[in-house]
Tab-separated table of C-alpha atoms in Angstrom:
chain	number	residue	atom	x	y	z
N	253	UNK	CA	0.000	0.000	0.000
N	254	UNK	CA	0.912	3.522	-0.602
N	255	UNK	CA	-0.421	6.470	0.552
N	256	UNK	CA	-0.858	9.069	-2.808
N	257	UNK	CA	-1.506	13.051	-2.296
N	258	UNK	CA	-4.197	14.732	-4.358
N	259	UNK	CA	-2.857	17.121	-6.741
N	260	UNK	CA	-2.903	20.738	-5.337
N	261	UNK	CA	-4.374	21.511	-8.900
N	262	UNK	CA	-6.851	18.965	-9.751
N	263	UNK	CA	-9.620	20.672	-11.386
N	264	UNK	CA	-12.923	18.932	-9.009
N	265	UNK	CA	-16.212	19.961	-9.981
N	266	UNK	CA	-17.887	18.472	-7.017
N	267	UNK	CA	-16.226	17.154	-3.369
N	268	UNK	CA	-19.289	14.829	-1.618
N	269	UNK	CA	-18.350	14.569	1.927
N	270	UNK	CA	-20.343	12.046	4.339
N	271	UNK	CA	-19.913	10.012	7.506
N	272	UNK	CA	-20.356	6.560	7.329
N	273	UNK	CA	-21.515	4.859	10.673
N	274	UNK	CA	-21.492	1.440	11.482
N	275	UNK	CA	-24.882	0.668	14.665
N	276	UNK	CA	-26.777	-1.993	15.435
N	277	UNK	CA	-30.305	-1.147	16.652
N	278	UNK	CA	-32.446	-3.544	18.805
N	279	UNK	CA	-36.328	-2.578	18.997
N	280	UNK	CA	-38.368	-4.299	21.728
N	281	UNK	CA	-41.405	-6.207	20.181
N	282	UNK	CA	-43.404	-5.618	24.050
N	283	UNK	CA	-42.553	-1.836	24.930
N	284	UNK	CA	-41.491	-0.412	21.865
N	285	UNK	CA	-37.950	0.918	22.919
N	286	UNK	CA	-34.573	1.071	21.157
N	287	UNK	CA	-30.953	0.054	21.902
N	288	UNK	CA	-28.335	0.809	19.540
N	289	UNK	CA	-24.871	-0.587	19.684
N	290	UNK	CA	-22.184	0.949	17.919
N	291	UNK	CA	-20.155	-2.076	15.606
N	292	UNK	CA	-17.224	-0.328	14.828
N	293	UNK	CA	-15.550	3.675	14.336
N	294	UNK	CA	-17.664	5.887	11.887
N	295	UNK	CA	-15.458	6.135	8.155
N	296	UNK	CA	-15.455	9.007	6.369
N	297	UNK	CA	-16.646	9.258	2.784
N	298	UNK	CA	-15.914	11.189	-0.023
N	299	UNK	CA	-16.845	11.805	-3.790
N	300	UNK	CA	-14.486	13.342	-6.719
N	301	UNK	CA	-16.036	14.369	-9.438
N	302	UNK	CA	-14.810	15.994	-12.694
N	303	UNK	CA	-16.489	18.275	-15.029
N	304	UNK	CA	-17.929	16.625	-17.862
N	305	UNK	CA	-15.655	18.112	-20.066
N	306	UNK	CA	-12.846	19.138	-19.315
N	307	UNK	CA	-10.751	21.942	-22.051
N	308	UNK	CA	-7.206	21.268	-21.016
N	309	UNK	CA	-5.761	18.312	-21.574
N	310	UNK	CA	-3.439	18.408	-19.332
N	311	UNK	CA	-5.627	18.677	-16.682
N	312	UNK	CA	-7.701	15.614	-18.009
N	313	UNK	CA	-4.383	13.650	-17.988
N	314	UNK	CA	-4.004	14.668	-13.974
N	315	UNK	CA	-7.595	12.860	-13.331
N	316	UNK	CA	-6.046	9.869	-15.246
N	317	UNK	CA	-2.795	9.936	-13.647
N	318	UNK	CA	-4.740	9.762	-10.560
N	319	UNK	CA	-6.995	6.832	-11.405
N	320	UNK	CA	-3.678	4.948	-12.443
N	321	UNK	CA	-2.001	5.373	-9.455
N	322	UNK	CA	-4.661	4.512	-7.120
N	323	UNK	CA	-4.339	1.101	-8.621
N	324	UNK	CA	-8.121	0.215	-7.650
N	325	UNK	CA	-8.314	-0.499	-4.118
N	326	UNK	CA	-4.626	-0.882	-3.470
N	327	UNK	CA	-3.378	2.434	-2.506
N	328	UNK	CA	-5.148	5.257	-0.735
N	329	UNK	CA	-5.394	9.006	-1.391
N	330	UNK	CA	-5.211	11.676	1.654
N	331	UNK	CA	-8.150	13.392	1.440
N	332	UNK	CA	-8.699	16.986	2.780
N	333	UNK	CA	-12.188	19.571	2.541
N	334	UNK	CA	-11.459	21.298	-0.570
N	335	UNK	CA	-13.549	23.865	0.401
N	336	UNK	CA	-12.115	24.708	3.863
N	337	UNK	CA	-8.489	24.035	3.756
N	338	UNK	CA	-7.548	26.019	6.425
N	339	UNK	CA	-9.539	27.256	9.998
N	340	UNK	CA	-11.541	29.470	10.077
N	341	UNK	CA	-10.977	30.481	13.043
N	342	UNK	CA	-7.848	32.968	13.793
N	343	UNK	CA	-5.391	30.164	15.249
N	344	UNK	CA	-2.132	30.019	13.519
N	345	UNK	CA	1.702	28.777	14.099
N	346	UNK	CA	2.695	25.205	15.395
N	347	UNK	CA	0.483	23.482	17.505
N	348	UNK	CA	1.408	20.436	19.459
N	349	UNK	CA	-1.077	17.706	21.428
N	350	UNK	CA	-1.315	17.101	24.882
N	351	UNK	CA	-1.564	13.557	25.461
N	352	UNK	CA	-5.134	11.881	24.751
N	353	UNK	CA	-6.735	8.454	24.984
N	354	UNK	CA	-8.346	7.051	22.525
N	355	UNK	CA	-11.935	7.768	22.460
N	356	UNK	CA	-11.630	10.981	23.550
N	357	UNK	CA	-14.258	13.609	22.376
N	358	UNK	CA	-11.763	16.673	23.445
N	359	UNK	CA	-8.122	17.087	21.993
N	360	UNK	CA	-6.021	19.959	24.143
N	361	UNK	CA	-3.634	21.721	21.647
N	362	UNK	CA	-0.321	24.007	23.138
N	363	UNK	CA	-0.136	27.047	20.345
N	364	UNK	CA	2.604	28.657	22.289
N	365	UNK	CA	2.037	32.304	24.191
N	366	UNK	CA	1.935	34.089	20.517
N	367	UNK	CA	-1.489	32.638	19.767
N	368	UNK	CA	-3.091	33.387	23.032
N	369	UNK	CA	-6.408	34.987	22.156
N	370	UNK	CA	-6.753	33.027	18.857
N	371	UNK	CA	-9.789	30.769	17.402
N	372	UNK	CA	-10.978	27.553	16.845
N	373	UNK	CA	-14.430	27.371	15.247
N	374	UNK	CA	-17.251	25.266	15.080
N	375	UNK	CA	-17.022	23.654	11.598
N	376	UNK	CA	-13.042	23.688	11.446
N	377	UNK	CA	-10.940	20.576	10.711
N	378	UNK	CA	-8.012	19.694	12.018
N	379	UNK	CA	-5.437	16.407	11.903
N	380	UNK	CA	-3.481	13.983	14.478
N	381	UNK	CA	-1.776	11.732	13.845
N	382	UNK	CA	-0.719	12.570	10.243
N	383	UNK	CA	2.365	11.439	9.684
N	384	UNK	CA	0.535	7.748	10.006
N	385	UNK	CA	-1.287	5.456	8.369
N	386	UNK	CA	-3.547	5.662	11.605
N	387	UNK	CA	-4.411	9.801	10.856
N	388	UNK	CA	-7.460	11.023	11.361
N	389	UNK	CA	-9.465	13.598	10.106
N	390	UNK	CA	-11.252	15.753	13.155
N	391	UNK	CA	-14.308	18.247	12.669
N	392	UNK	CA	-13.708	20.908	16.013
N	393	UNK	CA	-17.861	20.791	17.082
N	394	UNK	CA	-17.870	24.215	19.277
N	395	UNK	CA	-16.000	27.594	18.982
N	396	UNK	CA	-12.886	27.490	21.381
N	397	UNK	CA	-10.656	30.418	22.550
N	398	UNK	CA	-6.877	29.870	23.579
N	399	UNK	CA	-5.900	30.819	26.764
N	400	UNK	CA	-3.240	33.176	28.018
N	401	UNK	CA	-0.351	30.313	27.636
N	402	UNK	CA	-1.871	29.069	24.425
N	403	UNK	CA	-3.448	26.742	25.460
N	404	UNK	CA	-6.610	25.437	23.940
N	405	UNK	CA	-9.363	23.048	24.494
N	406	UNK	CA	-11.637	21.956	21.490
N	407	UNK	CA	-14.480	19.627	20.883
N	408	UNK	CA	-14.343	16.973	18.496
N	409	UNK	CA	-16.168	14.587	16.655
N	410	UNK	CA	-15.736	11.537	15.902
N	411	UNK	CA	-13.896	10.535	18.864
N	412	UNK	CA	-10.525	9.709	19.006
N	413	UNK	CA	-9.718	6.010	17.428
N	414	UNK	CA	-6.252	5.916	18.400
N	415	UNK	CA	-4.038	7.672	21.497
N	416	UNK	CA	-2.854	10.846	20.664
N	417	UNK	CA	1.001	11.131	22.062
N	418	UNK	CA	2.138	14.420	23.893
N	419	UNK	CA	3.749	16.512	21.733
N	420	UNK	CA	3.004	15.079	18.406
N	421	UNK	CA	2.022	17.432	15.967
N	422	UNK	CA	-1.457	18.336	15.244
N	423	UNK	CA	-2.142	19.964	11.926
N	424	UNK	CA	-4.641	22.672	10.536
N	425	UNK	CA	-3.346	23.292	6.902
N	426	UNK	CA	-4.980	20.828	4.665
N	427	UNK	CA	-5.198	18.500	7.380
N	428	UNK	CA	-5.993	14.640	5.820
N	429	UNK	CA	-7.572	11.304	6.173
N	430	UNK	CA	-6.302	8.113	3.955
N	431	UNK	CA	-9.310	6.789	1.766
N	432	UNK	CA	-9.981	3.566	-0.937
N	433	UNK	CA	-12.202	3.931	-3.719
N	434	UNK	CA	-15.149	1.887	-3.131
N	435	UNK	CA	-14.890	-0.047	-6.488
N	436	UNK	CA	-12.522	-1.179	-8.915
N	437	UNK	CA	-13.196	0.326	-12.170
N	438	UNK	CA	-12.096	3.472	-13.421
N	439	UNK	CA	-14.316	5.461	-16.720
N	440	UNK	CA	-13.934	8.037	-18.529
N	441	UNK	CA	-15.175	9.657	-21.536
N	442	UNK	CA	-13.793	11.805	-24.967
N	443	UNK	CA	-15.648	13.894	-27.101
N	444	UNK	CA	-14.840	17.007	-29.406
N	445	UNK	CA	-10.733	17.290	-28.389
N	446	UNK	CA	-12.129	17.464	-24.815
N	447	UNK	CA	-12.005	14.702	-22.221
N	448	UNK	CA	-13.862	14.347	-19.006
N	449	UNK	CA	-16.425	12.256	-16.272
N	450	UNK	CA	-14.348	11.226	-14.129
N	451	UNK	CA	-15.342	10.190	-10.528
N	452	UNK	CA	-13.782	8.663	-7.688
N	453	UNK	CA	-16.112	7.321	-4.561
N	454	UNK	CA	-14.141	6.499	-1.469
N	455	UNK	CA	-14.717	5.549	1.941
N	456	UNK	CA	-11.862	6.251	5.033
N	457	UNK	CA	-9.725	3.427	5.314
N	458	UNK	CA	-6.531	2.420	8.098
N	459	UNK	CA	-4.259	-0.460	8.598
């Protein structure tokens, strides 16, 4: 398996994200009430889709490039919002982890002195454990403030699958999670000098 990085410049039409979770429900046939058990971690999904035509050929040869190298369901591709790259929120600089569990719903993040002050908001995304195949890909749930030392305590969602070590980075530019497509064929079409439909669906995947 290896790990392949979208191309900064790969002209997407459309990014689908979604959460894919894995419960059992149990209904009682004599009161009526429910139980759910959860099987297993929630994946992320994602869609890629191209324009149906696309002008440049040399952007329509990065979408096959792509589809090569993914080699079906062999490798993965680190997936980040397209549309949100970075936080909203004013946070900036190098941000470290203090030590977490796993299934932890709350990550505290050291962001030095300098960034006392500075954001987090509801909707942001940020990454631990990226240097890994076990990264993961965290949405921050509520708007958090750092404190006068930099420190700062966010919500997070889903919960933590793995332990987070103390002092290992945590990321906010483009920050990724590793995905496999979903199936094993790869399409496209060509018509008038212009080629195009391409589409990749994937679903979060670790080791």
């Amino acid at each position: 398996m290896s790990i392949v990085t979208l191309p900064p410049n790969l002209p997407v039409k459309r990014q689908d994200f979604g959460l894919q979770t894995f419960d059992l429900s149990f209904s009682s046939g004599d009161t009526g009430s429910t139980q759910v058990a959860v099987l297993a971690p929630p994946r992320r999904t994602c869609a890629l889709v191209s324009e149906e035509r696309i002008p440049s050929m040399s952007e329509a040869a990065q979408w096959r490039a792509l589809a090569h190298a993914l080699r079906g369901q062999v490798n993965v591709l680190a997936i980040c919002d397209l549309l949100q790259p970075v936080p909203r929120g004013t946070a900036r600089g190098t941000w470290t982890a203090v030590a977490a569990l796993a299934g932890a719903s709350s990550l505290s993040i050291q962001m030095g002195a300098a960034q006392a002050g500075k954001t987090l908001l509801q909707g942001d995304w940020i990454g631990v454990n990226q240097g890994s195949v076990q990264r993961q890909l965290l949405h921050v749930q509520a708007d958090a403030v750092a404190d006068a030392a930099g420190l700062i305590v966010v919500q997070i969602e889903p919960v933590l699958r793995v332990a987070v070590a103390a002092g290992s980075a945590v990321v906010w530019d483009r920050p990724t999670c590793l995905m496999r497509r979903t199936d094993t064929k790869s399409n496209w079409s060509s018509e008038s000098r212009a080629q195009g439909g391409f589409s990749f669906d994937l679903m979060e995947s670790w080791e």
